[in-house]
Short mmCIF file of C-alpha atoms in Angstrom, two decimals:
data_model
loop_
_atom_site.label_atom_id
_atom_site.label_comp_id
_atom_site.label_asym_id
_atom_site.label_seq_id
_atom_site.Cartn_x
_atom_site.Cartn_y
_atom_site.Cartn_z
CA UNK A 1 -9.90 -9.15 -2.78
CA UNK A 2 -8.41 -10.47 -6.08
CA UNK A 3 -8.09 -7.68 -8.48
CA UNK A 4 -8.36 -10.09 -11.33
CA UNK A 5 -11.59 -11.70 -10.04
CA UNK A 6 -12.76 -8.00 -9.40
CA UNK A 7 -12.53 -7.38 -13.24
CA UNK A 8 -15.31 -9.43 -13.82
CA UNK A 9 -17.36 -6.22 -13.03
CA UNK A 10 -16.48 -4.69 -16.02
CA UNK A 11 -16.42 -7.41 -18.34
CA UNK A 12 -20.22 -8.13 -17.24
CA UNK A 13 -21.00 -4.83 -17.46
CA UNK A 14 -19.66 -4.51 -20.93
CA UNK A 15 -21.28 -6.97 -22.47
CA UNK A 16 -24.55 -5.65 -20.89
CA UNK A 17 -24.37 -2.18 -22.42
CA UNK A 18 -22.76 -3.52 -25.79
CA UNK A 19 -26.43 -5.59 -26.32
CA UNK A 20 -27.97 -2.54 -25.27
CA UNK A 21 -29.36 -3.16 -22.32
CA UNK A 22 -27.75 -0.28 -19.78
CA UNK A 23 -26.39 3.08 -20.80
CA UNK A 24 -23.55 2.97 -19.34
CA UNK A 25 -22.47 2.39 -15.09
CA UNK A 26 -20.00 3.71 -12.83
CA UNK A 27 -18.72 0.96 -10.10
CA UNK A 28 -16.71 1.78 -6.66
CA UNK A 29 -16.41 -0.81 -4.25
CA UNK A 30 -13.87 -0.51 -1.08
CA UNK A 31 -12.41 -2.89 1.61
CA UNK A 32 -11.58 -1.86 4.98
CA UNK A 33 -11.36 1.88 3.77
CA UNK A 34 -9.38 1.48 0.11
CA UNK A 35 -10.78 1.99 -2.95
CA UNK A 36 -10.64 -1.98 -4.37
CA UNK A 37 -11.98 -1.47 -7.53
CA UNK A 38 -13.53 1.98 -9.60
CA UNK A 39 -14.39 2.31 -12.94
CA UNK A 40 -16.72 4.08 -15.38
CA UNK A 41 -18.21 2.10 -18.62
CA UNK A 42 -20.51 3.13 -21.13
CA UNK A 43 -21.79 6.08 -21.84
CA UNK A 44 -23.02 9.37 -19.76
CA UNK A 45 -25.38 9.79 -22.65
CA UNK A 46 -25.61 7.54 -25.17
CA UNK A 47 -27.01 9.67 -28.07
CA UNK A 48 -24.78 12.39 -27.52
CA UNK A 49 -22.09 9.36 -27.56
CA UNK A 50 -20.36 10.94 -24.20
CA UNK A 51 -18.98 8.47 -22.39
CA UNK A 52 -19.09 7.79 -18.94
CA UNK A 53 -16.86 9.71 -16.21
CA UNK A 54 -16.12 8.59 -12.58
CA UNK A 55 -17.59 12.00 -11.87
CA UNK A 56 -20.48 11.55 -13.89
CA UNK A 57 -23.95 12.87 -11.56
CA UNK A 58 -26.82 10.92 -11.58
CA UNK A 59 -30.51 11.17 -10.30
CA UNK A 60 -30.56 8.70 -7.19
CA UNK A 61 -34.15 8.81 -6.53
CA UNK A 62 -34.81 6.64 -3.31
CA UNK A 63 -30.90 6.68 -2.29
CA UNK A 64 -32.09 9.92 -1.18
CA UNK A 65 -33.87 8.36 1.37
CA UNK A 66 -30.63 7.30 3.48
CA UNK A 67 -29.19 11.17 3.18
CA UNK A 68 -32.33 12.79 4.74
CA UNK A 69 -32.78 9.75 7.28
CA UNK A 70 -29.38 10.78 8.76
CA UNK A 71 -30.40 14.22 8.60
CA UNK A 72 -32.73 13.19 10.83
CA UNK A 73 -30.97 11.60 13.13
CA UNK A 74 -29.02 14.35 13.29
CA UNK A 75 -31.37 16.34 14.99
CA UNK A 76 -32.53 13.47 17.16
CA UNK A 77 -28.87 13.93 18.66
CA UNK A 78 -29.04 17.23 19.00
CA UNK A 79 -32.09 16.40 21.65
CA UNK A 80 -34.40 18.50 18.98
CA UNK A 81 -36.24 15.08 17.85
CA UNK A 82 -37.36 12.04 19.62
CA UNK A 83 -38.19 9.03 17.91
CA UNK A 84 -41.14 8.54 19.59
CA UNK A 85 -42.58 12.19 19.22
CA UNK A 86 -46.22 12.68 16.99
CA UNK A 87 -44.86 14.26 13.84
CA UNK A 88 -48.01 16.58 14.24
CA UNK A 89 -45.75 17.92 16.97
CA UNK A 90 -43.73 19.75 13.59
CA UNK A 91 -46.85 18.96 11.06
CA UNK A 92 -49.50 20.18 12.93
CA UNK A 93 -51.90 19.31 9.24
CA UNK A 94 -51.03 15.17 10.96
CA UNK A 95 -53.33 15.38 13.83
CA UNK A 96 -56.58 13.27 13.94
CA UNK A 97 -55.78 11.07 10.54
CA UNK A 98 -58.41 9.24 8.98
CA UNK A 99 -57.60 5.44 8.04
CA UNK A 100 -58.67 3.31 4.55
CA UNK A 101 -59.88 -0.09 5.67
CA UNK A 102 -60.62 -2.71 3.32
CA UNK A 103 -63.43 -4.80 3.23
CA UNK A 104 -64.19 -8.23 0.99
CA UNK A 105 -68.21 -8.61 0.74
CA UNK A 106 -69.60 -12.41 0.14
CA UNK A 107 -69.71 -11.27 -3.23
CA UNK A 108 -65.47 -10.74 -3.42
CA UNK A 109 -65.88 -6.74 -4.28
CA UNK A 110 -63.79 -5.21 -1.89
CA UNK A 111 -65.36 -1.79 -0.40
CA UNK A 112 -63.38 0.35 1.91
CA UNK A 113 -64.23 2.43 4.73
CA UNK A 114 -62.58 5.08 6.40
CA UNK A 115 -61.92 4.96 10.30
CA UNK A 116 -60.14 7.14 12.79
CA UNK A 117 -56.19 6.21 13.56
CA UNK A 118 -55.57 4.90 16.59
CA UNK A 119 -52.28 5.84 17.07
CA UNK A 120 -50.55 9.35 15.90
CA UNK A 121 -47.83 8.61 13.32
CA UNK A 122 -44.32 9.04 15.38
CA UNK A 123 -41.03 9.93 13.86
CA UNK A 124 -39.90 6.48 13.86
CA UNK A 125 -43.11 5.05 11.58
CA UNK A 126 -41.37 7.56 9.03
CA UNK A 127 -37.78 6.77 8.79
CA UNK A 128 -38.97 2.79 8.99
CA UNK A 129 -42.21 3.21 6.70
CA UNK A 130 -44.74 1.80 9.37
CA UNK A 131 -46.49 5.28 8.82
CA UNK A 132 -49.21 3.79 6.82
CA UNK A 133 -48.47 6.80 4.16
CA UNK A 134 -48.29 5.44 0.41
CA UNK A 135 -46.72 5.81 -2.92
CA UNK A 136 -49.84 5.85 -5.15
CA UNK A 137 -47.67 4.15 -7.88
CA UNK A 138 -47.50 1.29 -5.89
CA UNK A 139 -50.30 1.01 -3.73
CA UNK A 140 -53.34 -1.16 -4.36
CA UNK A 141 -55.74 0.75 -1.63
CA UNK A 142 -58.03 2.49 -4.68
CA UNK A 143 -59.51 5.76 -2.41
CA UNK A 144 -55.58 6.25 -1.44
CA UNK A 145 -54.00 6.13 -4.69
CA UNK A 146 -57.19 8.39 -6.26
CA UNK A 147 -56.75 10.66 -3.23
CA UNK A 148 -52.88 11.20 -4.25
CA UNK A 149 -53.49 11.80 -8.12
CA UNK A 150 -55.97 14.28 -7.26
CA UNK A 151 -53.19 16.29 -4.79
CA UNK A 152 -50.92 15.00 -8.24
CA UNK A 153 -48.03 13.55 -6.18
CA UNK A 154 -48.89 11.11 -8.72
CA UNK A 155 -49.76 11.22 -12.58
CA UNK A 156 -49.57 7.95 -13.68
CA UNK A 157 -47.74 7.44 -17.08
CA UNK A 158 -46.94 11.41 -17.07
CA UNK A 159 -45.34 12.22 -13.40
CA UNK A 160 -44.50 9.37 -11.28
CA UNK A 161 -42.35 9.54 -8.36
CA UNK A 162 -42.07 13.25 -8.48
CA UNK A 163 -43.95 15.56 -6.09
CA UNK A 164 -41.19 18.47 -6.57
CA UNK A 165 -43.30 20.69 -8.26
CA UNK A 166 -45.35 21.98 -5.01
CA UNK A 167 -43.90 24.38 -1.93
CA UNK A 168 -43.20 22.24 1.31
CA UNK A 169 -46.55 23.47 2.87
CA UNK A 170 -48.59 22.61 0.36
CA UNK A 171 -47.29 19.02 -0.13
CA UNK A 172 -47.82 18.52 3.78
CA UNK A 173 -51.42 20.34 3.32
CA UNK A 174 -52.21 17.54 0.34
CA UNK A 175 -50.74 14.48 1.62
CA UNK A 176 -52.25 15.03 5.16
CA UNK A 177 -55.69 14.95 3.61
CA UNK A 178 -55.30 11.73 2.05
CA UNK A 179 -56.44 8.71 4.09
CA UNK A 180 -53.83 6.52 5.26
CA UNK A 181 -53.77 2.37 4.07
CA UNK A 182 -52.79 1.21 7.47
CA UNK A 183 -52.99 1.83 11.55
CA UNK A 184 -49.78 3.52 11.85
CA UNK A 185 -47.12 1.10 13.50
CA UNK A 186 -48.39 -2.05 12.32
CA UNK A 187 -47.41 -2.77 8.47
CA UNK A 188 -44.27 -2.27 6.55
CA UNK A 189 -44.87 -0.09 3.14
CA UNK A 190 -42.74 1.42 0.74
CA UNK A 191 -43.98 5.31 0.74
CA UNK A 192 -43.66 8.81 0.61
CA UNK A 193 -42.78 8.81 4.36
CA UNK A 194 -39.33 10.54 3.66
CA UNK A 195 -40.51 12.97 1.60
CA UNK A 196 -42.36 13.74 4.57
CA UNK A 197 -39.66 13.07 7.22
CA UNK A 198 -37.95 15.33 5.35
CA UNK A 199 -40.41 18.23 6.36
CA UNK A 200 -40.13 17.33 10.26
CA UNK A 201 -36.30 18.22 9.29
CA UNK A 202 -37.12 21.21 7.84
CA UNK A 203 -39.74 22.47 10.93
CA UNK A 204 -37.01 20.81 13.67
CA UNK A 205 -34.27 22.97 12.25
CA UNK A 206 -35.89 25.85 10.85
CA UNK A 207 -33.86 25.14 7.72
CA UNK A 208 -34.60 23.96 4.10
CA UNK A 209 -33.64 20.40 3.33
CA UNK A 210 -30.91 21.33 0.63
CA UNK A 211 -29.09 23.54 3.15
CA UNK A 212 -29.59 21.22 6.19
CA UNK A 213 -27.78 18.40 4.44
CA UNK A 214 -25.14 20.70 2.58
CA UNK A 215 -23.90 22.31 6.27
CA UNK A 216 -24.71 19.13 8.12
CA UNK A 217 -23.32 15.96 5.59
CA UNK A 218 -22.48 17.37 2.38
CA UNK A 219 -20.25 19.96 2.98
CA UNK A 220 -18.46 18.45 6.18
CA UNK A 221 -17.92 14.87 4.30
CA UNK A 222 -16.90 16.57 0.81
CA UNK A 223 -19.65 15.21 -1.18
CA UNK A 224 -18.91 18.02 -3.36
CA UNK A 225 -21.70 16.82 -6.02
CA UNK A 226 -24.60 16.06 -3.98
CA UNK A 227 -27.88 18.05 -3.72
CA UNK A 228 -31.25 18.60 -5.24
CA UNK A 229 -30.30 19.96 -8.50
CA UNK A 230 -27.26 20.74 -10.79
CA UNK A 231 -26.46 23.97 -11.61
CA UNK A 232 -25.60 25.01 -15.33
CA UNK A 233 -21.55 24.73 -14.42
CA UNK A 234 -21.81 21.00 -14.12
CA UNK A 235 -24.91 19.81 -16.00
CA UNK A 236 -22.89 18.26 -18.83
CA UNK A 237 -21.95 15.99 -16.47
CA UNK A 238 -25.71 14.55 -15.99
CA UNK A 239 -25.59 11.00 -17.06
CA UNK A 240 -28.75 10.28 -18.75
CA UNK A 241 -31.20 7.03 -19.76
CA UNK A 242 -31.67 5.98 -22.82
CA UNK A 243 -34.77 7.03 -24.91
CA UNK A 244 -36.80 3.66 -25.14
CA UNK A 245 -36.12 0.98 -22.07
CA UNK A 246 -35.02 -2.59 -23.80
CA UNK A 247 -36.71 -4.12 -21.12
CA UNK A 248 -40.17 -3.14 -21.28
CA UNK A 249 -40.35 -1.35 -24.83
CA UNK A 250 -41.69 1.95 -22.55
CA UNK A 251 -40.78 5.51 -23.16
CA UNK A 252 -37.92 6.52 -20.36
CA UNK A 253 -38.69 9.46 -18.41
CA UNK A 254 -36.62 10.60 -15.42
CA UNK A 255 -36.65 14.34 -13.66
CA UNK A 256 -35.68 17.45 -14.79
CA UNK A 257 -32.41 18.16 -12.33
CA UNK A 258 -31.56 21.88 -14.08
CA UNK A 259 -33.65 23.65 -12.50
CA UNK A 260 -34.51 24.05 -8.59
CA UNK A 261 -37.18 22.23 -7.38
CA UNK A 262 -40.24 23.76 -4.91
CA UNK A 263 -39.55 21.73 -2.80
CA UNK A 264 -36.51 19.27 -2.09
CA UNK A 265 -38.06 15.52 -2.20
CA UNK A 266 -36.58 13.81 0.48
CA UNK A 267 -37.84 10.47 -1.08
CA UNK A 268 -36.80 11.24 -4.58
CA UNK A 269 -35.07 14.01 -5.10
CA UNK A 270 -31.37 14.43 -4.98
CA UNK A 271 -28.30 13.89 -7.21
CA UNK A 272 -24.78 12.52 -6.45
CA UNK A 273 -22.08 10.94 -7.91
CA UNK A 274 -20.18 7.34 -7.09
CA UNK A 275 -17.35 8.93 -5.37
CA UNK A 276 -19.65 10.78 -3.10
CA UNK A 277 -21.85 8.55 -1.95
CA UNK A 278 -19.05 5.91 -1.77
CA UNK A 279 -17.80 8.47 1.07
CA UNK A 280 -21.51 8.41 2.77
CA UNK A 281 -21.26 4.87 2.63
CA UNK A 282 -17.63 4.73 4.04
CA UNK A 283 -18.88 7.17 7.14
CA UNK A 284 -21.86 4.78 7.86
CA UNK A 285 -19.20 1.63 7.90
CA UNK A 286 -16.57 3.76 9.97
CA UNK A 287 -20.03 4.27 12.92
CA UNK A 288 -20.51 8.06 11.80
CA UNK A 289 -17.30 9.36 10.81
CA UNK A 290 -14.84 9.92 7.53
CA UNK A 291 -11.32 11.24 7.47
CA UNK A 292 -11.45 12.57 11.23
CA UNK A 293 -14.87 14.20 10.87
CA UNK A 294 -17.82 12.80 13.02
CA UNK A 295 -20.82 12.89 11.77
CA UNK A 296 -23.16 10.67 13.54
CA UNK A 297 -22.52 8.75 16.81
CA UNK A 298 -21.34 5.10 16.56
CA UNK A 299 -24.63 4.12 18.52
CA UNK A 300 -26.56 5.99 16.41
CA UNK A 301 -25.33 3.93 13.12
CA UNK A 302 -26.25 1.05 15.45
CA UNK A 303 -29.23 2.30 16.15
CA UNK A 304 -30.44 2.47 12.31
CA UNK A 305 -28.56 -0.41 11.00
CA UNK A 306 -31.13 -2.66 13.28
CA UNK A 307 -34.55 -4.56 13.42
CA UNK A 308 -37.21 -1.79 13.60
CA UNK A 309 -39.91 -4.01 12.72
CA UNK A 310 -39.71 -7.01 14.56
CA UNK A 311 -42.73 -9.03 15.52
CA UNK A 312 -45.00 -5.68 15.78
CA UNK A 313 -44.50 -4.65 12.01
CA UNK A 314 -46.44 -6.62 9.64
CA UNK A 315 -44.11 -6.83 6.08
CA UNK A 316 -45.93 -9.25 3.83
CA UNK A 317 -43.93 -7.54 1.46
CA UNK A 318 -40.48 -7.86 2.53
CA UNK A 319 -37.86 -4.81 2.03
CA UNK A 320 -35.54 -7.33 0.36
CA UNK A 321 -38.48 -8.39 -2.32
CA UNK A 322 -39.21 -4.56 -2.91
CA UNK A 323 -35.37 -4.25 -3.83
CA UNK A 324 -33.81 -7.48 -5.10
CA UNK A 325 -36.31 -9.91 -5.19
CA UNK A 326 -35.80 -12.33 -2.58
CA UNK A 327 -36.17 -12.22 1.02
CA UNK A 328 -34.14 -11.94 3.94
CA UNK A 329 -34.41 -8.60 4.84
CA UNK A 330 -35.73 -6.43 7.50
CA UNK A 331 -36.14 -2.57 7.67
CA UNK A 332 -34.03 -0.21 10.32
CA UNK A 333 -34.35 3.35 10.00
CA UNK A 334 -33.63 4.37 6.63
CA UNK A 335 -31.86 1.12 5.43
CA UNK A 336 -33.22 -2.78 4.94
CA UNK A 337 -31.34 -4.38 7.07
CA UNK A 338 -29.93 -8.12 6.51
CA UNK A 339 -31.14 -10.73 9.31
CA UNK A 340 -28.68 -13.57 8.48
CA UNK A 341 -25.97 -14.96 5.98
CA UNK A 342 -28.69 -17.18 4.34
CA UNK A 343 -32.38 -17.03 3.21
CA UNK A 344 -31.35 -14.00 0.68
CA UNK A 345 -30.48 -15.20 -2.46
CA UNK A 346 -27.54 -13.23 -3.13
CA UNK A 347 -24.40 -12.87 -1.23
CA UNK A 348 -24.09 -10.79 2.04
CA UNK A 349 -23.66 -11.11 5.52
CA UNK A 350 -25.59 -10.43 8.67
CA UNK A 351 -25.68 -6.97 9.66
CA UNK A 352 -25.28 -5.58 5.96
CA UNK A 353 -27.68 -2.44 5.14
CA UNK A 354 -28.35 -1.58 1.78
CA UNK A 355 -31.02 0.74 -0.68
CA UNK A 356 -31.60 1.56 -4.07
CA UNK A 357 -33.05 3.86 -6.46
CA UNK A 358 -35.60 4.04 -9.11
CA UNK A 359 -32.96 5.13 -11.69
CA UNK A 360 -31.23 1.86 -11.25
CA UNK A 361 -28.71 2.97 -9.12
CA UNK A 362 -27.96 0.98 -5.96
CA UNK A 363 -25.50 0.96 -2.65
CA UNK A 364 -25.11 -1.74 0.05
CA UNK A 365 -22.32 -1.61 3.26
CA UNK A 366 -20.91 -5.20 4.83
CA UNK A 367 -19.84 -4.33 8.33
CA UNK A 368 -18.53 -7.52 8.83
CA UNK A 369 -16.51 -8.21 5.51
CA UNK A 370 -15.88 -4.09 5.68
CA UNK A 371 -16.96 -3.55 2.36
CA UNK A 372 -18.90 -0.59 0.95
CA UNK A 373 -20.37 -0.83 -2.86
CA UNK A 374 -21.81 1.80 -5.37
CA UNK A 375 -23.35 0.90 -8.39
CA UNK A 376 -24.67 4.21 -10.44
CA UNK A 377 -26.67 4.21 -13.50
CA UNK A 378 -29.51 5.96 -15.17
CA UNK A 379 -31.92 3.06 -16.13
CA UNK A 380 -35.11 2.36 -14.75
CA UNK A 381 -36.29 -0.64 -15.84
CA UNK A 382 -38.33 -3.60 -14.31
CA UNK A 383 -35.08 -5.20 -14.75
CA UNK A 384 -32.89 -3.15 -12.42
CA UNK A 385 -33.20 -5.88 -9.60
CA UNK A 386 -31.31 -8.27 -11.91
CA UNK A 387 -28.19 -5.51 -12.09
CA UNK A 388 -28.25 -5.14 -8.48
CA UNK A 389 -28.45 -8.93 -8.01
CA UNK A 390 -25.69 -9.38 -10.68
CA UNK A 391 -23.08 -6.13 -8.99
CA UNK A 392 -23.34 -8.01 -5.57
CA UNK A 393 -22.28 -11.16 -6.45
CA UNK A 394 -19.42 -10.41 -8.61
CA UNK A 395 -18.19 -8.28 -5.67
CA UNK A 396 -18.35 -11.14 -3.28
CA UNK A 397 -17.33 -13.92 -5.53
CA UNK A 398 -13.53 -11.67 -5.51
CA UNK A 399 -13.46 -11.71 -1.70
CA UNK A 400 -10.41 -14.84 -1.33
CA UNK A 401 -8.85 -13.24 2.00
#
């Protein structure tokens, strides 16, 4: 990769947070296992006029998501899962689920009606979001989204994205009462499906999320700055937003990561840093294993890093749209998946995997050009697609070998 092409990055970057657009970012992209380019621009908090560290820890909201999907995969080698087993099998609250069905009436009001599921929702609808579970911030199904304010997984314009402050049980309790917005098994949508997966872990292993993931990834990969909160030695090192988002005009708010949550949010909840989830990334591109420890099997990686939805899976909504804006994506478990080097429009290759969080930040791994990227920031904005958009194809326009 030219080194001077790769400097791009930064000059991009810096002119972006110099109009005041970002905060400040912190960049790691590697090639066939080296580090090919780091750096850390901006500032951790602008007000405070910190600047930004390599080691700077930021709230990854939905790059959680990967972490706790290879959590469960973990115990789906260990013979304690199958893909295919009812999740009411560890969530007994998920048997006999009720479904919203919409209706248009000659007069174009749309009236829904609720009807038994026909299927239970299995392990895999969860780490592939074919559930038919929602996020009511994004959902237009009206009884759903009114059925998860009322549980307050949601408060629109107060709490969004943030269901930390109930126990495990009682999140299962409220979200199992909700209708679901489709048949399990037959529609893609983005939902809380991992915060739920994340309580199968937790009932599989007989062990809290936070610990799970610390014994089972963190700890064994050295992704010394990863969990579900930050304790007081190392919260000065929280990057954070800043107050009012360019983009939109809007007041940012983002979670409170001092204190310990009720429950860990396996859709929303943790916090890393570039250099650690660089090394999550560089396991899932080595087929389950960094620096002589094995994490995963290579099959398994396989296994995730493929078509889940095929022709059975409705996605009218394509993963790729959710994240980027453009097609060209599928969903595996845990990751949207790349079907080919064109249709997308941004760089990448067949076989790439790749998700993002709220926050802004974003990571992607190239199996086939070997190339792993990080992109960490604290800035969520309706503009975040355009920063992903912009990191990918300044990485790719360097590759010359």
């Amino acid at each position: 990769m030219s080194v001077e092409r790769l400097g791009r990055i930064t000059t991009m970057l810096k002119k972006e947070i110099a109009d005041g657009k970002l905060p400040g970012a912190v960049v790691m992209v590697a090639r066939k296992g080296k580090i090919v380019y780091s750096d850390a621009i901006g500032f951790q908090d602008k007000g405070a006029q910190t600047p930004m560290k390599l080691d700077s820890i930021f709230r990854i909201y939905s790059m959680t998501k990967p972490l706790v999907s290879v959590a469960a995969m973990m115990l789906v080698e260990d013979g304690v899962i199958q893909l295919t087993d009812p999740i009411s099998k560890f969530l007994p609250a998920f048997k006999d689920l009720q479904v919203s069905v919409a209706t248009t009436g000659a007069d174009g009001k749309v009236t829904y009606t609720n009807v038994p599921a026909a299927r239970p929702i299995i392990v895999q609808d969860l780490l592939r979001h074919s559930a038919g579970l929602a996020y009511a911030e994004i959902t237009k199904n009206e009884p759903v989204r009114a059925a998860y304010v009322e549980a307050k997984f949601s408060q629109p314009g107060i709490i969004e994205y943030d269901s930390r402050g109930m126990t495990p049980a009682e999140q299962v309790e409220r979200i199992a009462k909700a209708p679901l917005i489709h048949q399990p098994g037959t529609m893609w949508e983005y939902s809380m499906a991992v915060d739920v997966l994340g309580r199968v872990v937790e009932a599989a292993s007989g062990k809290r999320l936070a610990v799970f993931l610390d014994e089972r990834l963190f700890s064994p990969l050295k992704m010394v700055d990863s969990g579900f909160w930050v304790p007081s030695s190392k919260i000065s090192r929280v990057a954070q937003p800043l107050p009012v988002d360019p983009a939109s005009g809007l007041k940012t708010s983002v979670l409170d990561v001092s204190a310990e949550p009720k429950n860990d949010s396996g859709g929303a909840g943790a916090v890393s840093t570039a250099p650690d989830y660089l090394r999550f990334g560089q396991m899932l591109l080595n087929g389950g294993e960094l620096d002589g420890v094995r994490v995963l099997s290579r099959s398994t990686i396989k296994l995730m890093t493929s078509d889940h939805l095929g022709t059975r899976v409705a996605a009218p909504f394509q993963p790729g749209e959710l994240l980027l804006g453009t097609p060209g994506y599928t969903f595996g478990l845990g990751f949207a998946v790349r079907q080919g080097d064109g249709v997308a429009g941004v760089p990448g290759s067949a076989g790439e995997f790749m998700w993002a969080g709220y926050a802004g930040t974003f990571f992607w791994v190239d199996p086939q050009e070997e190339i792993v990227g990080v992109y960490m920031t604290q800035a969520p904005s309706p503009i975040r697609a355009y920063y992903r958009k912009m990191f990918k194809a300044l990485v790719y326009q360097a590759l010359v070998d």
